[in-house]
GROMACS .gro file of C-alpha atoms in nm:
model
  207
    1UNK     CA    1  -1.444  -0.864  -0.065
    2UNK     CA    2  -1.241  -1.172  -0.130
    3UNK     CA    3  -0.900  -1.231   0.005
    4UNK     CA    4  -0.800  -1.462  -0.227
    5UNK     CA    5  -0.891  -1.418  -0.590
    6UNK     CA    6  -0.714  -1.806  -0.672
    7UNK     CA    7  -0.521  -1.637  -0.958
    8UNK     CA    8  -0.299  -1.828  -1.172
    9UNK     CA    9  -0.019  -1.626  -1.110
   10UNK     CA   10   0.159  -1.455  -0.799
   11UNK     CA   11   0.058  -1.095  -0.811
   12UNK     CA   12   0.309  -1.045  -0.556
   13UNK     CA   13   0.535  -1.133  -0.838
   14UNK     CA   14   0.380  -0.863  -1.112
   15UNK     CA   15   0.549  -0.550  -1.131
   16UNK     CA   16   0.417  -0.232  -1.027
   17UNK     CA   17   0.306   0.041  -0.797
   18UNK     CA   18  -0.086  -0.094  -0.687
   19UNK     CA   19  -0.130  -0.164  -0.297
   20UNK     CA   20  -0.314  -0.497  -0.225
   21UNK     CA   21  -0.652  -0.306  -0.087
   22UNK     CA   22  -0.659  -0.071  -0.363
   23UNK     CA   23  -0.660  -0.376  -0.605
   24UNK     CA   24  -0.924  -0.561  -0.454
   25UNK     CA   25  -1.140  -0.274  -0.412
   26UNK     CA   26  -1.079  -0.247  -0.815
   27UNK     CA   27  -1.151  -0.562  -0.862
   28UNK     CA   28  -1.511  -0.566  -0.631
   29UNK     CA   29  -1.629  -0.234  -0.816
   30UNK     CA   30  -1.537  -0.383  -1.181
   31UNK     CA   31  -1.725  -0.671  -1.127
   32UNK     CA   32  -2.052  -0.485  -1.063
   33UNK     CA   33  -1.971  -0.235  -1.321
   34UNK     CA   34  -1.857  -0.443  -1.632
   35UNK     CA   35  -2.205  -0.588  -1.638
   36UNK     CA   36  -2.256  -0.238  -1.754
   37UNK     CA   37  -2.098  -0.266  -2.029
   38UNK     CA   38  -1.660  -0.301  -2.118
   39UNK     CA   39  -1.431  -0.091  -1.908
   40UNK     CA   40  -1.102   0.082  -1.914
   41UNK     CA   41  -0.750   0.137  -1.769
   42UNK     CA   42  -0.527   0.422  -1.872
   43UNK     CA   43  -0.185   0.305  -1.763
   44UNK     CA   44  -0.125  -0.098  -1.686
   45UNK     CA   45   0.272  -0.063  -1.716
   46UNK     CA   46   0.344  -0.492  -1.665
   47UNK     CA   47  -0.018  -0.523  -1.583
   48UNK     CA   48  -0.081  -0.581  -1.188
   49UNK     CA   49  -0.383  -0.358  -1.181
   50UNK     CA   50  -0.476  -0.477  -1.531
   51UNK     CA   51  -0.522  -0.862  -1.343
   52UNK     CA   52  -0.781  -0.736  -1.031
   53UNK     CA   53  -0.973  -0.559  -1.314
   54UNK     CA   54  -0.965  -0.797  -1.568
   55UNK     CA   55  -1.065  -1.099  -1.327
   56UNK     CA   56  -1.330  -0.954  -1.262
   57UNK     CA   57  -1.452  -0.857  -1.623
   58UNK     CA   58  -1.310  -1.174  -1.694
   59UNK     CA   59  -1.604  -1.298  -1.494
   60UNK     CA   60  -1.886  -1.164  -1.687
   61UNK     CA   61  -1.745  -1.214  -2.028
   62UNK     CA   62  -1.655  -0.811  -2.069
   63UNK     CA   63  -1.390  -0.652  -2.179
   64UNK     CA   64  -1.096  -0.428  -2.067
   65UNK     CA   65  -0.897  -0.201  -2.301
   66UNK     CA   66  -0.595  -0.172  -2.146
   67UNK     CA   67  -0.437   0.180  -2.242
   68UNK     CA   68  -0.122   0.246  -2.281
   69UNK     CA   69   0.180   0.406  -2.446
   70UNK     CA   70   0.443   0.168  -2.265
   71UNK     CA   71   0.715   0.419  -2.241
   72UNK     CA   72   0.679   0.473  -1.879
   73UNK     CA   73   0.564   0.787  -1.680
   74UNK     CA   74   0.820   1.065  -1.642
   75UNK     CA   75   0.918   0.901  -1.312
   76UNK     CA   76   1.026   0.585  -1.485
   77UNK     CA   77   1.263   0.715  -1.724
   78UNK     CA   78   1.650   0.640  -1.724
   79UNK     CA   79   1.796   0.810  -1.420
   80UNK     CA   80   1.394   0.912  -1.238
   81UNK     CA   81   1.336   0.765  -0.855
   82UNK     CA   82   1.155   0.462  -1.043
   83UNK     CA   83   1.329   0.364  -1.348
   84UNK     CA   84   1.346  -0.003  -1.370
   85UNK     CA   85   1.669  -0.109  -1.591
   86UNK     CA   86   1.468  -0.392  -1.686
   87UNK     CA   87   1.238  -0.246  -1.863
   88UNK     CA   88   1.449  -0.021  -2.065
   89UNK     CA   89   1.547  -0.080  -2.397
   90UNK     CA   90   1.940   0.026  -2.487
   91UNK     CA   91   1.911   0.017  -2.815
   92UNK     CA   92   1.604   0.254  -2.870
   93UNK     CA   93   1.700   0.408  -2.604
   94UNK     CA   94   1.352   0.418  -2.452
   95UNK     CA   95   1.143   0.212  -2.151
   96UNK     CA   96   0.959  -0.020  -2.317
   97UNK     CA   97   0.700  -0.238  -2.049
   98UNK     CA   98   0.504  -0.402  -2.343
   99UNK     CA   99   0.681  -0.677  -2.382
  100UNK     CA  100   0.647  -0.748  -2.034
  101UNK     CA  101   0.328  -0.663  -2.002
  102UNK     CA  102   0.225  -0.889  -2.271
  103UNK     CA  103   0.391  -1.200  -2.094
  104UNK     CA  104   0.187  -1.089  -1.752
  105UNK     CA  105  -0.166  -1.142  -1.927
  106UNK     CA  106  -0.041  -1.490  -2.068
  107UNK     CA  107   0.056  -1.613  -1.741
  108UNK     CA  108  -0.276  -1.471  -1.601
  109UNK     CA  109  -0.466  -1.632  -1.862
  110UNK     CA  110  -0.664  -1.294  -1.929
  111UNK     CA  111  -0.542  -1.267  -2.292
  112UNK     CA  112  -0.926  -1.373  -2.401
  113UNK     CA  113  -1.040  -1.052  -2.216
  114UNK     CA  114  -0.765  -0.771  -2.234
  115UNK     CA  115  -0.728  -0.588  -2.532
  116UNK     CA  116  -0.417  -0.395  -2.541
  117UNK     CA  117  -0.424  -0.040  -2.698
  118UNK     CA  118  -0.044   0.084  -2.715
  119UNK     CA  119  -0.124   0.440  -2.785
  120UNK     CA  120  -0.140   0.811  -2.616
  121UNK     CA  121  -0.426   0.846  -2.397
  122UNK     CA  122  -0.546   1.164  -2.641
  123UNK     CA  123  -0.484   0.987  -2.966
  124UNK     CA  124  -0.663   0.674  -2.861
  125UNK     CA  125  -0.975   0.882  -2.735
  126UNK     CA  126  -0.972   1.065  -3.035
  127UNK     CA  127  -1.244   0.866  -3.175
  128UNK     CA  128  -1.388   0.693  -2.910
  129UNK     CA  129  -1.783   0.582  -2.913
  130UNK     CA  130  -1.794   0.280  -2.677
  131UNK     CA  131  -1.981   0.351  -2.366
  132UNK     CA  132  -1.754   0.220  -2.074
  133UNK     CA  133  -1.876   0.068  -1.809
  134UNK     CA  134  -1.561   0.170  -1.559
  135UNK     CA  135  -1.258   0.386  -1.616
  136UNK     CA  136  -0.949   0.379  -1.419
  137UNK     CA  137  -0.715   0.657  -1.428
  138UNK     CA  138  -0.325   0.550  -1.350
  139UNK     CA  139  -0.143   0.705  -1.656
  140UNK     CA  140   0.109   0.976  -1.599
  141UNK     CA  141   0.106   1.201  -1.292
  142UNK     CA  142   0.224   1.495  -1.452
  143UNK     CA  143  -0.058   1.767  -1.490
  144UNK     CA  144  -0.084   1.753  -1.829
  145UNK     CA  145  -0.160   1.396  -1.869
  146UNK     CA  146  -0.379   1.364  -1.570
  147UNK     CA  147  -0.603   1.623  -1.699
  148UNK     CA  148  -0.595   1.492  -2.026
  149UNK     CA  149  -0.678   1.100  -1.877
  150UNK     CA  150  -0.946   1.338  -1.704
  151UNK     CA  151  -1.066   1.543  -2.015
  152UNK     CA  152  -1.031   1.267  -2.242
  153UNK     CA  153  -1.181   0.979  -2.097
  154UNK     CA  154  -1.485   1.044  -1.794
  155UNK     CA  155  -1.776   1.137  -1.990
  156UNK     CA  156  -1.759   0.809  -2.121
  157UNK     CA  157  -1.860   0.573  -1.866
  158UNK     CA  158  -2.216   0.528  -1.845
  159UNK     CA  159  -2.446   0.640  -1.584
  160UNK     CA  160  -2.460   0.402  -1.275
  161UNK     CA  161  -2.073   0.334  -1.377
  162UNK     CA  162  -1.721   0.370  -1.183
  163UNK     CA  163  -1.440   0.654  -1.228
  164UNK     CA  164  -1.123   0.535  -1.030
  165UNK     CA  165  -0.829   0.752  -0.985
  166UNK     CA  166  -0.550   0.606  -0.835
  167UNK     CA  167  -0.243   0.765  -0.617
  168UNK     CA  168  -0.442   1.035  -0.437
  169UNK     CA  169  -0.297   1.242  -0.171
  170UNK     CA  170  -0.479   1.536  -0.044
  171UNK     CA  171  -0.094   1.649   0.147
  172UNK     CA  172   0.122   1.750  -0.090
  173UNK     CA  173   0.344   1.604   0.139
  174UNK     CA  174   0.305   1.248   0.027
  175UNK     CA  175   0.272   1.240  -0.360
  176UNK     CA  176   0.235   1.421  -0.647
  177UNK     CA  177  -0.107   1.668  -0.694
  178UNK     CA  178  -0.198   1.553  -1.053
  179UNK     CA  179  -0.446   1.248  -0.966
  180UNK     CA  180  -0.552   1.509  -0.689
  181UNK     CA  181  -0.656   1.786  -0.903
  182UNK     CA  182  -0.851   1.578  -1.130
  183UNK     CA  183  -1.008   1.376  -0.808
  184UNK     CA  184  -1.127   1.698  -0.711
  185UNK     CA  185  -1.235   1.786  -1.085
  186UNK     CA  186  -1.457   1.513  -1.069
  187UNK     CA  187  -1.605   1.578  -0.732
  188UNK     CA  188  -1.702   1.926  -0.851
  189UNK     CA  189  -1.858   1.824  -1.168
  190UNK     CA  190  -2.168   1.738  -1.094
  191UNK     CA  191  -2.193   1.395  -1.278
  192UNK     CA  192  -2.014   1.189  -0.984
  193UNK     CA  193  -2.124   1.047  -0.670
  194UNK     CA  194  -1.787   1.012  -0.468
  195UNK     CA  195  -1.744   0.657  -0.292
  196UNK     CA  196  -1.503   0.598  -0.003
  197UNK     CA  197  -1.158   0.612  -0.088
  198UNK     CA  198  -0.983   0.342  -0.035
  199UNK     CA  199  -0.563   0.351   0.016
  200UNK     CA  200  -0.526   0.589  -0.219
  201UNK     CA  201  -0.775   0.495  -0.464
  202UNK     CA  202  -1.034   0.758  -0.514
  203UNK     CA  203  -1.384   0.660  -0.636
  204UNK     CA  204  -1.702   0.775  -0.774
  205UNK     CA  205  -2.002   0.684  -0.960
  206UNK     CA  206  -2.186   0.804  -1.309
  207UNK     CA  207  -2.484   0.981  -1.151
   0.00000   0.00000   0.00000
């Protein structure tokens, strides 16, 4: 695994919530798995974790839908542990990381190979046919989205392809359960191999 990607921008200087080994261990499974076919990432906020995964698709001419809503998790909003007064708009009265994000992929030169979709996780699966080649669940850690980022989206990634889950933490202790209880969801399926975890990125494969 690389050290150094040579990006075009500091991704010390993106914002967001993605440790270093987590994003180079998305970035070493993407580039095996978007030669399957395009992949996806529900929740890329101002897009650090959107760069590791679209360098690498970047790398075999793929795609990467980047999904999401852009008004922040429930942690982000006005007066939560992670609002970011940045990021919030005062006259809509709502966080808005779009614009933000948008400015991220230009300086990252990745706007040839991410293709925003500023929607609801359940809406934007609603008619989905596109066999993904990864999937990489980061969208809101409530139980109600993760299931639904669960639900909606991991019978679509082919067979021989990657599910990613990020902030898992088996002790309640340390995080929220959400990305837990659809971790474990996946590893009682039946159609995932689990991978080593890495940080707190959980892993499988499309058996």
């Amino acid at each position: 695994m690389p050290a150094d990607l040579n990006l075009p921008i500091d991704i010390n200087s993106v914002k967001g919530f993605l440790a270093a080994d987590e994003g180079l261990a998305l970035y070493q499974y993407a580039l095996a798995a978007s030669k399957l076919g395009p992949c996806l990432e529900i929740g890329s906020y101002c897009g650090k974790s959107t760069i590791y995964f679209a360098t690498a698709c970047q790398q075999n001419n793929s795609i990467l839908y980047a999904l999401d809503h852009h008004r922040g998790s429930e942690e982000h909003q006005l007066g939560e542990e992670y609002h970011d007064p940045d990021l919030y708009d005062a006259g809509i009265e709502l966080m808005d990381s779009f614009r933000t994000f948008r400015i991220t992929m230009r300086e990252a030169q990745l706007e040839d190979t991410v293709v925003p979709i500023v929607s609801s996780s359940a809406v934007a699966s609603r008619h989905w046919a596109t066999p993904l080649g990864m999937v990489f669940i980061d969208g809101g850690h409530s139980e109600e989205a993760a299931q639904t980022d669960y639900r909606c989206w991991s019978t679509h990634i082919k067979p021989g392809g990657i599910l990613a889950i990020h902030d898992i933490f088996p002790n309640p202790e340390d995080g929220g359960q959400a990305p837990y209880n659809i971790w474990k969801l996946a590893k009682a399926s039946g159609l995932f191999e689990e991978l080593p975890t890495v940080n707190t990125l959980g892993l499988f494969r499309r058996k």
